[in-house]
């Protein structure tokens, strides 16, 4: 092996090469530094853009008026938004790591696969109504859309939902309104029909009545003539005819009189009448309404009237007051029916002048009004009846007519299990409105 | 090819033969770089072959053998310069298996432009490893030298069989390593 030490001849050449190598290294260092600087700057720019986009995305997600939960292939929630937390009752970090099954239940999560497939096939968003499960276990109705999202080559699902509690409540209210409209239309048609029928019946009833009166007088005359004929001897048959025929005629006249009453009441009630306030006989209004409502109460109650003979006319819209009295009588009958007694109950309709106020009272021996609903019975659509048995409009309508339109007062006194009295008060003449009190007085 | 290879080659010639020989080789080869190499620089790999061939002429030792010896030399130098590459490896096979991933990945962090050979490992059994070398530089002999030194470093007796997989000798080689206990 030769001498490995550097000889003086070799040193200059080595030195020169080292200088060149060093220069090259410095050049490379500069170039690398420049590259690093540019790369760093680009990184910062990208980081800023990412930060901006992340901030925008977060703001968009948290401002959205819909819940969003992103779940990974194992159904674990990896991203949510503020709406989700609020609707489902979770804190901001609590949903991360939870299973989507905890929110929607196993059945919905399994069904969602079909929804995703359908959305993919039709390219349309397919929504389903589901029950979401809040943190406290309560249920919230949701409209749910589920789509597939690919994140880093893995199939995730995006659960997009909205709270439809209000929408459902509005739908129920709309259905009730529509039902009410149908009823009102039916009633209007019936009213028109009834008015027509009453008008048609009136004429034949008139001439039957006239003929009965004629027959009554004629029978007396015939019997008087027969008694003057000496050849006709009094016997049992003749005596029977003399005593029974007048009775039969009297009963027929009475029955016909009743028919006339009913016909008149129907015509009065179904006549659209004036929308203006006119001086009105409330006793007649009560009598007419009692007559036409007989089918509502006769099977469940005995109805009596106690009408103040000194009742003075009251300025009101007759048709609307008739409606109020009818609603109160129908309610009374329904309250008695609900009590389900062996014997009939009683309904008493009375009128009374109290100074300047005209009072109408409708008292029943029905179920009474439970304490927990007493504050709501004049509310629109409030009802304790089953679906299809009433829309909860009767008392609300009565309240509106008496208080808003007539400046009057409607209140009630009740004892649960014993009965209820509704009291309507109207001022005789137009003046300042009565103080409103629909307070309950438990008697 | 990175400058460090050239500098180590010169260092090997300096120490095993003489600095004079190193100068002779540089003078004989028409090197574009002029023989001035910085470790972090990148140079035409044909220059190393020119230098090896020149050394082969001077020493009478065949070029493949020289390159293999250089592989042995390089391993020792890497042990000194880059001790971190050897951390965590307890035997030759586990070290060779992480060269392509851990070692070369580390090299790329500092030298992203470096063209490194591919060293794919397939552990057939506990004591049998197939290592497939692939590179356009055709330095299979260097790889063989490095593998030999690896076994020696870990104190293992490993039988090495070599199979050329391409027509160009040294570019694509299958090494079959069998550990003898």
Short mmCIF file of N, CA, C and O in Angstrom, two decimals, chain A residues 277 317 320-321 323-324 327-328 377-380 392-411 424-426 433 436 438:
data_model
loop_
_atom_site.label_atom_id
_atom_site.label_comp_id
_atom_site.label_asym_id
_atom_site.label_seq_id
_atom_site.Cartn_x
_atom_site.Cartn_y
_atom_site.Cartn_z
N UNK A 277 -127.29 45.41 14.15
CA UNK A 277 -127.94 45.20 15.45
C UNK A 277 -129.33 45.82 15.41
O UNK A 277 -129.49 46.96 14.94
N UNK A 317 -127.46 41.43 17.07
CA UNK A 317 -127.68 40.76 15.78
C UNK A 317 -128.40 39.46 16.08
O UNK A 317 -127.81 38.53 16.65
N UNK A 320 -126.95 35.93 15.27
CA UNK A 320 -125.73 35.55 15.99
C UNK A 320 -126.07 35.16 17.43
O UNK A 320 -125.46 34.23 17.99
N UNK A 321 -127.01 35.87 18.04
CA UNK A 321 -127.40 35.51 19.41
C UNK A 321 -128.07 34.14 19.42
O UNK A 321 -127.85 33.33 20.32
N UNK A 323 -127.31 31.77 17.47
CA UNK A 323 -126.19 30.84 17.34
C UNK A 323 -125.55 30.57 18.69
O UNK A 323 -125.22 29.43 19.04
N UNK A 324 -125.39 31.64 19.48
CA UNK A 324 -124.76 31.49 20.80
C UNK A 324 -125.62 30.62 21.69
O UNK A 324 -125.13 29.69 22.34
N UNK A 327 -125.38 27.02 20.63
CA UNK A 327 -124.11 26.41 21.03
C UNK A 327 -124.14 26.03 22.51
O UNK A 327 -123.67 24.96 22.90
N UNK A 328 -124.70 26.90 23.34
CA UNK A 328 -124.72 26.64 24.78
C UNK A 328 -125.66 25.47 25.10
O UNK A 328 -125.34 24.63 25.95
N UNK A 377 -111.32 26.91 27.88
CA UNK A 377 -112.52 26.48 27.14
C UNK A 377 -113.00 27.49 26.12
O UNK A 377 -113.74 27.14 25.22
N UNK A 378 -112.58 28.74 26.24
CA UNK A 378 -112.97 29.72 25.23
C UNK A 378 -111.91 29.86 24.14
O UNK A 378 -112.05 30.68 23.24
N UNK A 379 -110.82 29.04 24.24
CA UNK A 379 -109.75 29.12 23.24
C UNK A 379 -110.21 28.50 21.94
O UNK A 379 -110.89 27.47 21.96
N UNK A 380 -109.82 29.07 20.79
CA UNK A 380 -110.19 28.47 19.51
C UNK A 380 -109.64 27.06 19.39
O UNK A 380 -108.49 26.80 19.80
N UNK A 392 -114.24 22.22 18.58
CA UNK A 392 -113.81 23.17 19.61
C UNK A 392 -114.08 24.61 19.22
O UNK A 392 -113.39 25.51 19.68
N UNK A 393 -115.04 24.83 18.34
CA UNK A 393 -115.31 26.17 17.86
C UNK A 393 -116.48 26.83 18.58
O UNK A 393 -116.58 28.06 18.59
N UNK A 394 -117.40 26.02 19.15
CA UNK A 394 -118.67 26.55 19.67
C UNK A 394 -118.49 27.65 20.70
O UNK A 394 -119.01 28.76 20.55
N UNK A 395 -117.77 27.36 21.77
CA UNK A 395 -117.61 28.34 22.85
C UNK A 395 -116.72 29.49 22.40
O UNK A 395 -116.93 30.64 22.81
N UNK A 396 -115.72 29.17 21.57
CA UNK A 396 -114.85 30.23 21.06
C UNK A 396 -115.67 31.21 20.24
O UNK A 396 -115.53 32.44 20.35
N UNK A 397 -116.55 30.66 19.41
CA UNK A 397 -117.42 31.49 18.57
C UNK A 397 -118.36 32.32 19.44
O UNK A 397 -118.57 33.53 19.20
N UNK A 398 -118.94 31.67 20.44
CA UNK A 398 -119.86 32.37 21.35
C UNK A 398 -119.15 33.53 22.03
O UNK A 398 -119.68 34.65 22.14
N UNK A 399 -117.93 33.24 22.47
CA UNK A 399 -117.14 34.29 23.14
C UNK A 399 -116.89 35.45 22.21
O UNK A 399 -117.04 36.63 22.58
N UNK A 400 -116.54 35.13 20.98
CA UNK A 400 -116.24 36.18 20.01
C UNK A 400 -117.48 37.03 19.73
O UNK A 400 -117.42 38.26 19.68
N UNK A 401 -118.63 36.36 19.57
CA UNK A 401 -119.88 37.08 19.25
C UNK A 401 -120.28 37.99 20.41
O UNK A 401 -120.59 39.17 20.22
N UNK A 402 -120.28 37.42 21.60
CA UNK A 402 -120.79 38.18 22.75
C UNK A 402 -119.82 39.30 23.14
O UNK A 402 -120.22 40.44 23.35
N UNK A 403 -118.53 38.95 23.22
CA UNK A 403 -117.56 39.92 23.76
C UNK A 403 -117.12 40.91 22.70
O UNK A 403 -117.22 42.13 22.88
N UNK A 404 -116.65 40.38 21.57
CA UNK A 404 -116.05 41.28 20.57
C UNK A 404 -117.12 42.03 19.78
O UNK A 404 -117.02 43.23 19.55
N UNK A 405 -118.17 41.29 19.37
CA UNK A 405 -119.13 41.94 18.49
C UNK A 405 -120.18 42.74 19.24
O UNK A 405 -120.70 43.72 18.74
N UNK A 406 -120.52 42.25 20.45
CA UNK A 406 -121.62 42.91 21.15
C UNK A 406 -121.18 43.64 22.41
O UNK A 406 -122.00 44.25 23.08
N UNK A 407 -119.88 43.54 22.73
CA UNK A 407 -119.41 44.23 23.92
C UNK A 407 -120.01 43.66 25.18
O UNK A 407 -120.08 44.34 26.20
N UNK A 408 -120.43 42.43 25.11
CA UNK A 408 -121.07 41.82 26.27
C UNK A 408 -120.08 41.01 27.07
O UNK A 408 -118.87 41.21 27.01
N UNK A 409 -120.65 40.05 27.81
CA UNK A 409 -119.83 39.29 28.75
C UNK A 409 -120.34 37.86 28.77
O UNK A 409 -121.54 37.62 28.75
N UNK A 410 -119.43 36.91 28.77
CA UNK A 410 -119.83 35.51 28.90
C UNK A 410 -118.93 34.86 29.92
O UNK A 410 -117.71 35.00 29.87
N UNK A 411 -119.52 34.19 30.88
CA UNK A 411 -118.73 33.53 31.93
C UNK A 411 -119.45 32.25 32.31
O UNK A 411 -120.54 31.96 31.83
N UNK A 424 -124.66 34.64 29.89
CA UNK A 424 -124.38 35.65 28.87
C UNK A 424 -125.05 36.95 29.31
O UNK A 424 -126.22 36.95 29.71
N UNK A 425 -124.29 38.01 29.25
CA UNK A 425 -124.86 39.32 29.64
C UNK A 425 -124.69 40.29 28.50
O UNK A 425 -123.60 40.45 27.95
N UNK A 426 -125.79 40.92 28.11
CA UNK A 426 -125.76 41.92 27.04
C UNK A 426 -126.38 43.22 27.55
O UNK A 426 -127.35 43.21 28.30
N UNK A 433 -118.33 48.99 26.45
CA UNK A 433 -118.37 47.54 26.61
C UNK A 433 -118.38 47.15 28.07
O UNK A 433 -117.83 47.85 28.93
N UNK A 436 -114.77 42.52 30.92
CA UNK A 436 -114.74 41.12 30.51
C UNK A 436 -114.41 40.26 31.69
O UNK A 436 -113.50 40.55 32.45
N UNK A 438 -114.30 36.03 32.01
CA UNK A 438 -114.67 34.64 31.81
C UNK A 438 -114.08 33.82 32.92
O UNK A 438 -113.69 32.70 32.77
#
